[in-house]
Every structure is written in structure tokens, then in C-alpha cells.
CSV table of C-alpha atoms and ligand atoms in Angstrom, one decimal:
chain,number,residue,atom,x,y,z
G,1,MET,CA,112.3,87.3,143.2
G,2,PRO,CA,114.4,88.1,140.2
G,3,THR,CA,117.8,86.8,140.5
G,4,GLN,CA,119.3,89.0,137.9
G,5,THR,CA,119.5,92.7,138.5
G,6,GLN,CA,120.8,94.5,135.5
G,7,SER,CA,120.9,97.9,137.0
G,8,GLU,CA,121.4,99.7,140.2
G,9,PRO,CA,118.5,101.0,142.2
G,10,ALA,CA,116.6,103.5,140.1
G,11,ASP,CA,117.5,106.3,142.4
G,12,ALA,CA,121.1,105.5,142.7
G,13,PRO,CA,123.6,108.3,141.9
G,14,SER,CA,124.1,108.7,138.2
G,15,ALA,CA,127.9,108.0,138.3
G,16,GLY,CA,128.7,105.2,135.9
G,17,THR,CA,125.8,105.9,133.6
G,18,ASP,CA,126.3,104.5,130.1
G,19,PRO,CA,126.6,107.6,128.0
G,20,ALA,CA,125.4,105.7,125.0
G,21,ALA,CA,122.0,105.0,126.6
G,22,SER,CA,119.7,107.9,125.9
G,23,PRO,CA,116.5,108.2,127.9
G,24,GLN,CA,113.2,107.6,126.2
G,25,HIS,CA,110.8,110.1,127.5
G,26,ALA,CA,107.2,110.0,126.4
G,27,PRO,CA,106.4,113.4,124.8
G,28,GLY,CA,105.0,115.9,127.2
G,29,TRP,CA,105.1,113.5,130.1
G,30,HIS,CA,106.5,114.0,133.5
G,31,PRO,CA,105.8,112.1,136.8
G,32,GLY,CA,103.2,114.7,137.8
G,33,SER,CA,101.6,115.3,134.3
G,34,TRP,CA,98.7,113.0,135.3
G,35,ALA,CA,97.5,115.8,137.7
G,36,GLU,CA,96.6,118.0,134.6
G,37,ARG,CA,94.0,115.4,133.6
G,38,SER,CA,90.7,114.5,135.2
G,39,VAL,CA,91.5,111.9,137.9
G,40,GLY,CA,88.9,109.5,139.1
G,41,GLN,CA,88.8,107.1,142.1
G,42,GLN,CA,90.9,109.2,144.5
G,43,PRO,CA,89.8,109.6,148.1
G,44,GLU,CA,88.8,113.0,149.5
G,45,TRP,CA,91.7,113.5,151.9
G,46,PRO,CA,90.3,115.7,154.7
G,47,ASP,CA,93.8,117.2,155.6
G,48,PRO,CA,95.7,118.2,152.4
G,49,ALA,CA,98.7,119.4,154.4
G,50,ALA,CA,99.0,115.9,156.0
G,51,LEU,CA,98.8,114.4,152.5
G,52,SER,CA,101.6,116.6,151.3
G,53,VAL,CA,103.8,115.6,154.2
G,54,SER,CA,103.2,111.9,153.6
G,55,LEU,CA,103.9,112.2,149.8
G,56,SER,CA,107.1,114.2,150.4
G,57,GLU,CA,108.2,111.6,152.9
G,58,LEU,CA,107.5,108.8,150.4
G,59,GLY,CA,109.5,110.7,147.8
G,60,CYS,CA,112.6,110.3,150.0
G,61,ARG,CA,112.2,106.6,150.6
G,62,PRO,CA,114.2,104.1,148.7
G,63,PRO,CA,112.6,102.4,145.7
G,64,LEU,CA,110.9,99.0,146.4
G,65,VAL,CA,112.0,97.5,143.1
G,66,PHE,CA,114.8,98.2,140.7
G,67,ALA,CA,114.5,99.3,137.1
G,68,GLY,CA,116.6,96.4,135.9
G,69,GLU,CA,114.1,94.0,137.5
G,70,ALA,CA,111.2,95.7,135.7
G,71,ARG,CA,113.2,95.5,132.4
G,72,ARG,CA,113.8,91.8,133.0
G,73,LEU,CA,110.0,91.3,133.5
G,74,THR,CA,109.3,93.2,130.2
G,75,GLU,CA,111.7,90.8,128.5
G,76,LEU,CA,110.0,87.7,130.0
G,77,LEU,CA,106.6,89.1,129.0
G,78,GLY,CA,108.1,89.6,125.5
G,79,ARG,CA,108.6,85.9,125.4
G,80,VAL,CA,104.9,85.5,126.3
G,81,CYS,CA,104.1,87.7,123.3
G,82,ALA,CA,106.1,85.4,121.1
G,83,GLY,CA,104.1,82.4,122.4
G,84,GLU,CA,107.1,80.9,124.2
G,85,ALA,CA,105.9,81.3,127.8
G,86,PHE,CA,102.7,81.8,129.8
G,87,VAL,CA,102.0,84.3,132.6
G,88,LEU,CA,100.3,83.5,135.9
G,89,GLN,CA,99.3,86.7,137.6
G,90,ALA,CA,97.6,86.0,140.9
G,91,GLY,CA,97.0,87.1,144.4
G,92,ASP,CA,94.7,89.2,146.6
G,93,CYS,CA,91.9,91.4,145.5
G,94,ALA,CA,92.8,93.8,148.3
G,95,GLU,CA,95.8,93.1,150.6
G,96,SER,CA,95.4,93.8,154.3
G,97,PHE,CA,98.0,95.5,156.6
G,98,GLU,CA,97.0,93.2,159.4
G,99,LEU,CA,97.2,90.0,157.4
G,100,SER,CA,100.7,90.8,155.9
G,101,THR,CA,102.2,88.4,158.4
G,102,ALA,CA,105.0,85.9,157.7
G,103,ASP,CA,102.6,82.9,157.6
G,104,GLN,CA,100.1,84.7,155.4
G,105,ILE,CA,102.8,85.8,152.9
G,106,ARG,CA,104.3,82.3,152.9
G,107,ASP,CA,100.9,80.7,152.2
G,108,ARG,CA,100.1,83.1,149.4
G,109,LEU,CA,103.5,82.3,147.9
G,110,LYS,CA,102.9,78.5,148.3
G,111,VAL,CA,99.8,78.6,146.2
G,112,ILE,CA,101.3,80.7,143.5
G,113,LEU,CA,104.3,78.3,143.3
G,114,GLN,CA,102.0,75.3,143.3
G,115,MET,CA,99.8,76.6,140.5
G,116,ALA,CA,102.9,77.6,138.4
G,117,VAL,CA,104.5,74.2,138.8
G,118,VAL,CA,101.3,72.5,137.7
G,119,LEU,CA,101.1,74.7,134.6
G,120,GLN,CA,104.7,74.4,133.8
G,121,TYR,CA,104.9,70.6,134.3
G,122,SER,CA,101.7,69.9,132.4
G,123,ALA,CA,102.3,72.2,129.5
G,124,GLY,CA,106.1,72.1,129.4
G,125,LEU,CA,106.3,75.9,129.1
G,126,PRO,CA,108.1,78.5,131.2
G,127,ILE,CA,105.6,80.2,133.5
G,128,VAL,CA,106.2,83.9,134.3
G,129,LYS,CA,105.0,84.5,137.9
G,130,VAL,CA,103.5,87.8,138.9
G,131,GLY,CA,101.9,88.3,142.3
G,132,ARG,CA,99.1,90.7,143.1
G,133,ILE,CA,101.2,91.2,146.2
G,134,ALA,CA,103.4,93.7,148.1
G,135,GLY,CA,101.4,96.7,147.2
G,136,GLN,CA,97.8,95.8,146.1
G,137,PHE,CA,96.2,98.0,148.7
G,138,ALA,CA,94.0,100.5,146.7
G,139,LYS,CA,90.6,99.7,145.4
G,140,PRO,CA,88.4,101.4,142.9
G,141,ARG,CA,84.8,101.6,144.0
G,142,SER,CA,81.4,102.1,142.3
G,143,GLN,CA,80.1,104.5,145.0
G,144,PRO,CA,82.0,107.1,147.0
G,145,THR,CA,80.0,106.5,150.2
G,146,GLU,CA,78.2,103.7,152.0
G,147,THR,CA,75.0,104.0,154.0
G,148,ARG,CA,74.0,101.6,156.8
G,149,ASP,CA,71.1,102.1,159.2
G,150,GLY,CA,70.8,105.7,158.2
G,151,MET,CA,74.5,106.5,158.6
G,152,THR,CA,76.6,107.5,155.6
G,153,LEU,CA,80.4,107.2,155.6
G,154,PRO,CA,83.1,107.2,153.0
G,155,ILE,CA,83.4,103.9,151.2
G,156,PHE,CA,86.3,101.6,152.0
G,157,ARG,CA,89.0,102.2,149.4
G,158,GLY,CA,91.7,99.7,150.6
G,159,HIS,CA,94.1,99.8,153.5
G,160,ILE,CA,96.3,102.4,151.8
G,161,VAL,CA,93.4,104.9,152.3
G,162,ASN,CA,91.1,103.8,155.2
G,163,ASP,CA,89.9,100.9,157.3
G,164,ILE,CA,87.0,98.6,156.5
G,165,ALA,CA,85.2,99.0,159.9
G,166,PHE,CA,82.0,101.0,159.5
G,167,GLU,CA,82.9,103.7,161.9
G,168,PRO,CA,83.6,107.4,161.2
G,169,ALA,CA,87.2,107.4,162.4
G,170,ALA,CA,88.1,104.2,160.5
G,171,ARG,CA,86.5,105.3,157.3
G,172,THR,CA,88.2,108.8,157.2
G,173,PRO,CA,91.0,108.7,154.6
G,174,ASP,CA,94.3,108.9,156.5
G,175,PRO,CA,97.4,109.9,154.6
G,176,SER,CA,99.7,108.2,157.1
G,177,ARG,CA,98.4,105.0,155.6
G,178,LEU,CA,100.4,105.8,152.4
G,179,LEU,CA,103.6,105.3,154.5
G,180,GLN,CA,102.2,102.2,156.1
G,181,ALA,CA,101.4,100.8,152.6
G,182,TYR,CA,105.0,101.5,151.6
G,183,ASN,CA,106.3,99.8,154.8
G,184,THR,CA,104.1,96.8,154.5
G,185,SER,CA,105.0,96.4,150.8
G,186,ALA,CA,108.7,96.6,151.7
G,187,ALA,CA,108.4,94.0,154.5
G,188,THR,CA,106.3,91.7,152.2
G,189,LEU,CA,108.8,92.1,149.4
G,190,ASN,CA,111.7,91.4,151.7
G,191,LEU,CA,110.2,88.1,152.8
G,192,LEU,CA,109.3,87.1,149.3
G,193,ARG,CA,112.8,87.8,148.2
G,194,ALA,CA,114.2,85.7,151.0
G,195,PHE,CA,111.7,82.8,150.3
G,196,THR,CA,112.3,82.8,146.5
G,197,ARG,CA,116.1,83.0,146.7
G,198,GLY,CA,116.8,81.3,150.0
G,199,GLY,CA,115.8,77.7,149.2
G,200,TYR,CA,112.1,77.7,149.9
G,201,ALA,CA,111.2,77.9,146.2
G,202,ASP,CA,113.8,75.2,145.4
G,203,LEU,CA,112.1,72.7,143.1
G,204,ARG,CA,113.2,70.0,145.5
G,205,GLN,CA,110.8,71.6,148.0
G,206,VAL,CA,107.8,71.0,145.7
G,207,HIS,CA,106.0,68.7,148.2
G,208,ASN,CA,106.3,71.4,150.9
G,209,TRP,CA,104.2,73.9,149.0
G,210,ASN,CA,101.2,71.6,149.4
G,211,GLN,CA,99.4,72.9,152.5
G,212,GLU,CA,97.7,70.4,154.7
G,213,PHE,CA,94.1,71.4,153.9
G,214,VAL,CA,95.0,71.4,150.2
G,215,ALA,CA,96.9,68.1,150.3
G,216,SER,CA,93.9,66.2,151.6
G,217,SER,CA,91.7,67.2,148.6
G,218,PRO,CA,91.7,65.2,145.3
G,219,ALA,CA,93.5,68.1,143.6
G,220,GLY,CA,96.1,68.0,146.4
G,221,GLN,CA,96.6,64.3,145.9
G,222,ARG,CA,96.9,64.8,142.2
G,223,TYR,CA,99.5,67.4,143.0
G,224,GLU,CA,101.5,64.9,145.1
G,225,THR,CA,101.6,62.6,142.1
G,226,LEU,CA,102.9,65.4,140.0
G,227,ALA,CA,105.5,66.3,142.6
G,228,ASN,CA,106.6,62.7,142.8
G,229,GLY,CA,107.1,62.9,139.0
G,230,ILE,CA,109.3,66.0,139.5
G,231,ASP,CA,111.3,64.1,142.1
G,232,SER,CA,111.9,61.2,139.8
G,233,ALA,CA,112.8,63.5,136.9
G,234,LEU,CA,115.4,65.3,139.2
G,235,ARG,CA,116.8,61.9,140.3
G,236,PHE,CA,117.1,60.8,136.7
G,237,MET,CA,118.9,64.0,135.8
G,238,ASN,CA,121.3,63.6,138.7
G,239,ALA,CA,121.9,60.0,137.6
G,240,CYS,CA,122.8,61.3,134.2
G,241,GLY,CA,125.3,63.6,135.7
G,242,LEU,CA,123.3,66.7,135.1
G,243,ASP,CA,123.6,69.5,137.7
G,244,THR,CA,120.3,69.8,139.5
G,245,ASP,CA,121.8,72.2,142.0
G,246,ASP,CA,121.7,75.0,139.5
G,247,SER,CA,120.2,78.3,140.5
G,248,ALA,CA,117.3,77.7,138.0
G,249,MET,CA,116.2,74.8,140.2
G,250,ARG,CA,116.9,76.6,143.5
G,251,GLN,CA,115.4,80.0,142.9
G,252,VAL,CA,112.3,81.4,141.4
G,253,GLU,CA,111.6,84.7,139.8
G,254,LEU,CA,108.5,86.2,141.3
G,255,TYR,CA,107.5,89.7,140.3
G,256,THR,CA,105.1,92.1,142.1
G,257,SER,CA,102.2,94.0,140.7
G,258,HIS,CA,99.2,96.2,141.7
G,259,GLU,CA,96.7,98.5,140.2
G,260,ALA,CA,98.2,102.0,139.8
G,261,LEU,CA,95.2,103.7,141.4
G,262,LEU,CA,96.5,106.3,143.9
G,263,LEU,CA,98.5,108.4,141.6
G,264,GLY,CA,100.1,110.6,144.3
G,265,TYR,CA,101.6,107.4,145.8
G,266,GLU,CA,102.8,106.1,142.4
G,267,GLU,CA,104.3,109.5,141.5
G,268,ALA,CA,106.2,109.7,144.7
G,269,LEU,CA,107.9,106.3,144.0
G,270,THR,CA,108.7,107.2,140.4
G,271,ARG,CA,112.4,107.6,139.8
G,272,THR,CA,114.9,107.8,137.0
G,273,ASP,CA,117.0,104.8,136.4
G,274,SER,CA,120.7,105.6,136.7
G,275,ILE,CA,121.6,103.4,133.8
G,276,THR,CA,119.2,104.4,131.1
G,277,GLY,CA,117.8,107.7,132.4
G,278,ASP,CA,114.3,106.3,131.9
G,279,TRP,CA,111.5,106.8,134.4
G,280,TYR,CA,110.3,103.8,136.4
G,281,ASP,CA,107.5,103.5,139.0
G,282,CYS,CA,109.5,101.7,141.7
G,283,SER,CA,106.5,100.7,143.8
G,284,ALA,CA,106.1,97.4,141.9
G,285,HIS,CA,107.5,95.6,138.8
G,286,MET,CA,104.2,95.8,136.9
G,287,LEU,CA,101.4,98.2,137.2
G,288,TRP,CA,98.0,98.1,135.6
G,289,VAL,CA,95.1,100.5,135.0
G,290,GLY,CA,91.7,99.2,136.0
G,291,GLU,CA,88.4,99.0,134.1
G,292,ARG,CA,87.1,102.1,135.9
G,293,THR,CA,90.0,104.3,135.2
G,294,ARG,CA,91.2,103.4,131.7
G,295,GLU,CA,89.8,106.5,129.8
G,296,LEU,CA,92.3,107.4,127.2
G,297,ASP,CA,92.5,111.1,128.2
G,298,GLY,CA,92.3,110.4,131.9
G,299,ALA,CA,95.0,110.7,134.6
G,300,HIS,CA,95.7,107.0,135.0
G,301,VAL,CA,96.5,106.3,131.4
G,302,GLU,CA,98.6,109.5,131.3
G,303,PHE,CA,100.6,108.3,134.3
G,304,LEU,CA,101.3,104.8,133.0
G,305,ARG,CA,102.2,106.2,129.5
G,306,GLY,CA,105.5,107.5,130.8
G,307,VAL,CA,106.8,104.9,133.1
G,308,HIS,CA,109.0,102.2,131.6
G,309,ASN,CA,107.7,99.3,133.7
G,310,PRO,CA,105.6,96.6,132.0
G,311,ILE,CA,102.0,97.8,132.3
G,312,GLY,CA,98.5,96.4,131.9
G,313,ALA,CA,95.1,97.6,131.1
G,314,LYS,CA,91.8,95.9,132.0
G,315,LEU,CA,89.2,95.6,129.4
G,316,GLY,CA,85.6,95.0,130.4
G,317,PRO,CA,82.6,94.0,128.3
G,318,THR,CA,81.8,97.5,127.2
G,319,ALA,CA,85.3,98.1,125.8
G,320,THR,CA,85.4,98.6,122.0
G,321,PRO,CA,88.1,97.6,119.5
G,322,ASP,CA,88.8,101.3,118.9
G,323,GLU,CA,89.3,101.9,122.6
G,324,ALA,CA,91.7,98.9,122.7
G,325,LEU,CA,93.6,100.2,119.7
G,326,ALA,CA,93.9,103.7,121.1
G,327,LEU,CA,95.2,102.2,124.4
G,328,CYS,CA,97.8,100.3,122.4
G,329,GLU,CA,98.9,103.4,120.6
G,330,THR,CA,99.1,105.5,123.7
G,331,LEU,CA,100.6,103.0,126.1
G,332,ASN,CA,102.9,101.2,123.7
G,333,PRO,CA,103.6,103.5,120.7
G,334,ASN,CA,106.9,101.9,120.1
G,335,ARG,CA,105.3,98.4,120.0
G,336,ILE,CA,107.8,96.9,122.5
G,337,PRO,CA,106.9,93.2,123.1
G,338,GLY,CA,106.1,92.7,126.8
G,339,ARG,CA,105.5,96.3,127.5
G,340,LEU,CA,101.7,96.1,127.4
G,341,THR,CA,99.3,93.4,128.7
G,342,LEU,CA,95.6,93.6,127.8
G,343,ILE,CA,93.7,92.0,130.5
G,344,SER,CA,90.2,91.0,129.4
G,345,ARG,CA,87.5,90.6,132.1
G,346,MET,CA,84.4,90.1,130.0
G,347,GLY,CA,82.4,87.6,132.0
G,348,ALA,CA,81.6,84.0,130.8
G,349,GLY,CA,79.4,84.2,127.7
G,350,ASN,CA,80.8,87.5,126.6
G,351,ILE,CA,84.1,86.4,125.1
G,352,ARG,CA,83.0,85.8,121.6
G,353,GLU,CA,81.0,89.0,121.2
G,354,ALA,CA,82.9,91.4,123.4
G,355,PHE,CA,86.5,90.1,123.3
G,356,GLY,CA,86.7,88.5,119.8
G,357,PRO,CA,86.5,91.8,117.9
G,358,ILE,CA,89.2,93.4,120.2
G,359,LEU,CA,91.5,90.4,119.7
G,360,ARG,CA,91.2,90.6,116.0
G,361,ALA,CA,91.5,94.4,115.7
G,362,VAL,CA,94.6,94.6,117.8
G,363,THR,CA,96.2,91.6,116.0
G,364,ASP,CA,95.4,93.0,112.6
G,365,ALA,CA,96.9,96.3,113.5
G,366,GLY,CA,100.1,94.6,114.2
G,367,HIS,CA,100.4,95.5,117.9
G,368,SER,CA,102.4,93.2,120.1
G,369,VAL,CA,100.6,92.6,123.4
G,370,VAL,CA,100.4,90.0,126.1
G,371,TRP,CA,96.8,88.7,126.1
G,372,GLN,CA,95.6,87.9,129.6
G,373,CYS,CA,92.3,86.6,130.8
G,374,ASP,CA,90.9,87.8,134.1
G,375,PRO,CA,88.0,85.4,134.6
G,376,MET,CA,87.1,86.8,138.0
G,377,HIS,CA,85.8,90.4,137.6
G,378,GLY,CA,83.2,89.7,134.9
G,379,ASN,CA,81.7,86.9,136.9
G,380,THR,CA,80.9,88.5,140.3
G,381,TYR,CA,77.3,88.3,141.6
G,382,SER,CA,75.5,88.7,144.9
G,383,THR,CA,73.5,86.0,146.5
G,384,ASP,CA,69.9,86.5,147.8
G,385,LYS,CA,71.6,87.4,151.2
G,386,GLY,CA,73.7,90.1,149.5
G,387,VAL,CA,77.0,88.1,149.7
G,388,LYS,CA,79.4,88.9,146.8
G,389,THR,CA,80.6,85.6,145.2
G,390,ARG,CA,81.7,84.0,142.0
G,391,HIS,CA,81.1,80.5,140.7
G,392,PHE,CA,84.1,78.3,139.9
G,393,ASP,CA,82.3,77.0,136.8
G,394,ALA,CA,81.8,80.5,135.4
G,395,ILE,CA,85.5,81.3,136.0
G,396,LEU,CA,86.5,78.1,134.2
G,397,ALA,CA,84.0,78.7,131.4
G,398,GLU,CA,85.5,82.2,130.7
G,399,ILE,CA,89.0,80.7,130.6
G,400,ARG,CA,87.8,78.0,128.2
G,401,GLN,CA,86.0,80.5,125.9
G,402,TYR,CA,89.1,82.6,126.0
G,403,PHE,CA,91.4,79.8,124.9
G,404,ALA,CA,88.8,78.8,122.2
G,405,GLU,CA,88.7,82.4,120.8
G,406,HIS,CA,92.5,82.5,120.6
G,407,ALA,CA,92.6,79.1,118.9
G,408,GLU,CA,90.2,80.4,116.3
G,409,ALA,CA,92.1,83.6,115.8
G,410,GLY,CA,95.5,81.9,115.7
G,411,THR,CA,96.8,84.0,118.6
G,412,TRP,CA,98.5,83.1,121.9
G,413,PRO,CA,96.3,83.1,125.0
G,414,GLY,CA,99.3,84.5,127.0
G,415,GLY,CA,98.1,84.3,130.6
G,416,ILE,CA,95.5,84.2,133.4
G,417,HIS,CA,94.9,86.8,136.1
G,418,LEU,CA,93.3,85.5,139.2
G,419,GLU,CA,92.2,86.5,142.7
G,420,ILE,CA,93.3,83.8,145.1
G,421,THR,CA,94.5,83.1,148.6
G,422,GLY,CA,96.3,80.2,150.2
G,423,ASP,CA,93.8,80.1,153.0
G,424,ALA,CA,90.8,77.8,153.4
G,425,VAL,CA,88.3,80.7,152.9
G,426,THR,CA,84.8,80.2,151.6
G,427,GLU,CA,84.2,83.1,149.2
G,428,CYS,CA,83.7,81.5,145.8
G,429,VAL,CA,81.2,78.7,145.3
G,430,GLY,CA,81.8,75.4,143.4
G,431,GLY,CA,85.2,73.8,142.6
G,432,GLY,CA,86.2,70.2,143.5
G,433,ASP,CA,84.6,70.5,146.9
G,434,GLU,CA,81.4,71.9,145.4
G,435,LEU,CA,81.4,74.6,148.0
G,436,ALA,CA,77.7,75.6,148.4
G,437,GLN,CA,76.1,79.0,148.7
G,438,HIS,CA,75.1,78.3,152.3
G,439,GLN,CA,78.7,77.7,153.2
G,440,LEU,CA,79.8,81.2,152.2
G,441,GLY,CA,79.4,82.4,155.8
G,442,ASP,CA,81.8,79.9,157.2
G,443,ARG,CA,85.0,81.7,156.5
G,444,TYR,CA,84.3,84.8,154.3
G,445,GLU,CA,87.3,87.1,154.9
G,446,THR,CA,87.9,89.1,151.8
G,447,MET,CA,87.9,92.9,152.2
G,448,CYS,CA,86.7,93.3,148.6
G,449,ASP,CA,86.2,90.6,146.0
G,450,PRO,CA,85.7,86.9,146.6
G,451,ARG,CA,88.9,84.8,146.1
G,452,LEU,CA,89.5,81.2,145.2
G,453,ASN,CA,90.7,79.3,148.2
G,454,GLY,CA,93.8,77.1,148.2
G,455,ARG,CA,92.0,74.0,147.0
G,456,GLN,CA,89.9,75.8,144.3
G,457,SER,CA,93.1,77.5,143.1
G,458,LEU,CA,94.8,74.2,142.6
G,459,ASP,CA,91.7,72.7,141.0
G,460,LEU,CA,91.7,75.6,138.5
G,461,ALA,CA,95.5,75.2,137.8
G,462,PHE,CA,95.0,71.6,136.8
G,463,LEU,CA,92.1,72.5,134.5
G,464,ALA,CA,93.9,75.5,133.0
G,465,ALA,CA,97.0,73.3,132.5
G,466,GLU,CA,95.0,71.0,130.3
G,467,LEU,CA,93.8,73.9,128.2
G,468,LEU,CA,97.4,75.3,128.0
G,469,ALA,CA,98.8,71.9,127.0
G,470,ALA,CA,96.3,71.7,124.2
G,471,ALA,CA,96.9,75.2,123.0
G,472,LYS,CA,100.7,74.8,122.7
A,1,PEP,C1,90.7,94.3,140.4
A,1,PEP,O1,91.5,93.8,139.7
A,1,PEP,O2,90.6,94.0,141.7
A,1,PEP,C2,89.7,95.2,139.8
A,1,PEP,C3,89.1,96.1,140.6
A,1,PEP,O3,89.5,94.9,138.6
A,1,PEP,P1,88.7,95.7,137.4
A,1,PEP,O4,89.4,97.0,137.2
A,1,PEP,O5,88.9,94.8,136.2
A,1,PEP,O6,87.3,95.8,137.9
A,2,CO,CO1,89.1,92.4,142.6
């Protein structure tokens, strides 16, 4: 987790506030102004009184992250805008309450650290690490209900709303889950902070991030070679009398992020920073608006417009250059580098036609954004048996096309946004192991979209690292 905290918790008493710092409030915005807009993708809570109780309770809870940490992330993302760093945003599609165990959290962290070190070592660039973790509990859905064998129930919207079991009680939206989401996020974040500061993320532990089932794969062995290279570099630096016991070696900055979907939850955790007087959504360092909720006059864009965290917006294949420009104007009118990440999720084959014009329009208009490629969400398909999957080759193809488009436009392909897990799941096909369609049933565990397993994630990191090294 971030090692530098430049401010107190955002809800700390305002004593000691720098009088010179004047808050920057977006015109007409307040934490609840989203409710005056049309708001999609919210559950139908059967008991509004219970919802109010949960939201008031959340409003009294301490912030999960500090404003100073969010500002630090904006600054790091600003370096990505300048082409001086690359961002790896990765983690679950939908986190699970039950699977937020110590081992699970550690393994998810391991794979992120492993991928980041591969990118950093191969490309020689700082990697900004942002997890889809410690709060990624809410999912947008294409249908409000699901019907099986003649029974229709509310759709599963993520553990912050209901449970995945196809039973009436499990599927009924339950506001006590908002508090459970907060508690699970807090516990996850606490462990991540301990791991990333307490020696686990020490560069001298680089071999320990290679889980057994990953280490035995060709990518895992390639990783061991790379880790040996890091060991010798550290030994060499020591021999030269350089201090390798520095905090930069011993600690890692890992930031948290999730889709800002359930706006009542996000509003309840939105607080003013005691140092600047600015509003921050203290549920995560970075928040993004999804492809289904990014309408300019909708509630989600309205909410994100006023919080000072770094924010993102997904752009699918139907997004137009005008829409992207309008999002830039609304979400980052002051053109602060690092404030806004545009996350394209076009699908392999759509980059040139769908993304190219957006890239050029935004660049020509002089907006400073972090460009990020989500090669997952435009490449999802269902097998004949109705299993949702993605092919490793399509994921890689989209990243390749994305880098090529940036090379042609002379812009910086700032980062990648992936759905991964440290586990040996079988959800995406292809990769070094050539996972076949008939193997999908072996260990298919995702509650929403198919994720790359630990081996596939490392395979992808090596391939993306080659592209990054060439783009530098
Ligand atoms: C997601 O990131 O899990 C997601 C739902 O993405 P999108 O909004 O791009 O479909
Ligand atoms: Co997803």
C-alpha cells in the first residue's frame, strides 16, 4: 500500500487545515446530486427502511482510504500520462465475501506483484499497481432477472447486493450486505497494507511470489530466471556499496479500485478531506464508471464528476469520439494529468475502427488522459454449452492492436486492465498450457466473467512486457 500519506484521514477533524488551500468543488455538485439524475443498474431493494439504516451506518464508519493516498495515485497516473510509467490494473471481475480469506488475498497479491515485476524488469519502467480488489463487489447486468426451469428471480448483482445461489432468499437484495462489503473491504485492505509494507513485497522475496502451480509452467520457469537476474542485480548493487535495504526495495505501493456502481454506498463513504476541503470517495483509491452506466447526463458520471479521486471510464465499441470528448470535459474539465483514465474495451479486431478515432480526437483536443486497454470485456463469448469464456489469443491480439494504434498515433499506451486470479482456475481458454474448451468445467469458479488463471496471467505479462519494451 502507499507508503506516503500526505494528509490525515478524509473525515478527520478540520483542525490544522491549511487556510491557503481552497476546496475545488465541481459546480452544482454535492455527494447526493447523482440522485437527481436517472440512475441505472441499481437493485430493487425490497425494504427501503433497512436500506436507509445500512446507508446511515456506513456514513458513520471510518474511511477505507485516505485522501492523500488518492492524490498520490493521481500524481503517479500523471506520470503515466507523461509516458514515464505504465499502469497494471488487475484483479477479480467480482470479488466474493467467502473467498476473501488470507490465502486468497495473498495469492491475488502474488500474481499482481509477479506481473508487475515482469513488466518493470523487461521494460525498465515504473509500474503503477492498481488492484480490482478490496471493494469490487457490485456488477452491472444486462437483464434484471434470470429464469431457470420456469422460475424467475432477481439477477445476481454481486455480493454487495445478493448471493449467486438460485434461490429466492439468496437472490433477494439485502442491504445488510452493504455493511458486509465495507467490512470485507476493510479486512482485505488491512491485510494488503500489512503484506505490502511488512516485508512480503520486498524485492528480495521475488522468488516467493511464484506459486507452485505457476512455477512448474514454462512461464514460471522464465520467471525464475528473471528473479535470479534481480537477485544478481541486488547483489551487485550491494557489492558497490549501494543501499538495497531502502524502503523502495522493501515496500510496494498497491492501490485499490472498483466500479462505482452502487451510488448509495459510494455516497455514504464520500467525505471532505481535512487538508484541502475537497471531496473524496473513500471506498477506494480509484473508481471507474462502466460501459453500461457512462451516459453523460446519468447518475454515475454525475457522481464521479465531483470526487477528487483518480477516476476511469470504460469505452466499448459503440463509443464515439464525441462521447469520449464530452466525458473528458465533464470528468476532467481542469485537464489534470492522472485524474482521468479512458479504459477502452473494444474487442480484438475493433481497435482500428472503434478506438483509433477516439484516440485521435481526444489527443487533438489536448486532453491529458491515461489510456488503458481492457482486452477482456470485448472478447467474451459463450461456448456451445453456454459457458462464458475468453480466448487468450483474442486478449493478446487486442493488446497488440492497441499498442500498434498508439505507435501510429504517437501516443503512450499507458496501461492494461485485466481480470485475473492467482488460482489454477479454468475459465479462459488458450495460453501457454493451451487450455481447451472441454477443460472449462474442471475448475470454473468465477461468479461473473472468466478470469485468466495464475499461469495465463504470467504468460500474458511476458508478452505484454515485450510490447511495452518495444513501445518505450
Ligand atoms: C467489468 O469491468 O467487470 C465490467 C463490467 O466492465 P464493462 O463495464 O467494461 O462491461
Ligand atoms: Co468483468
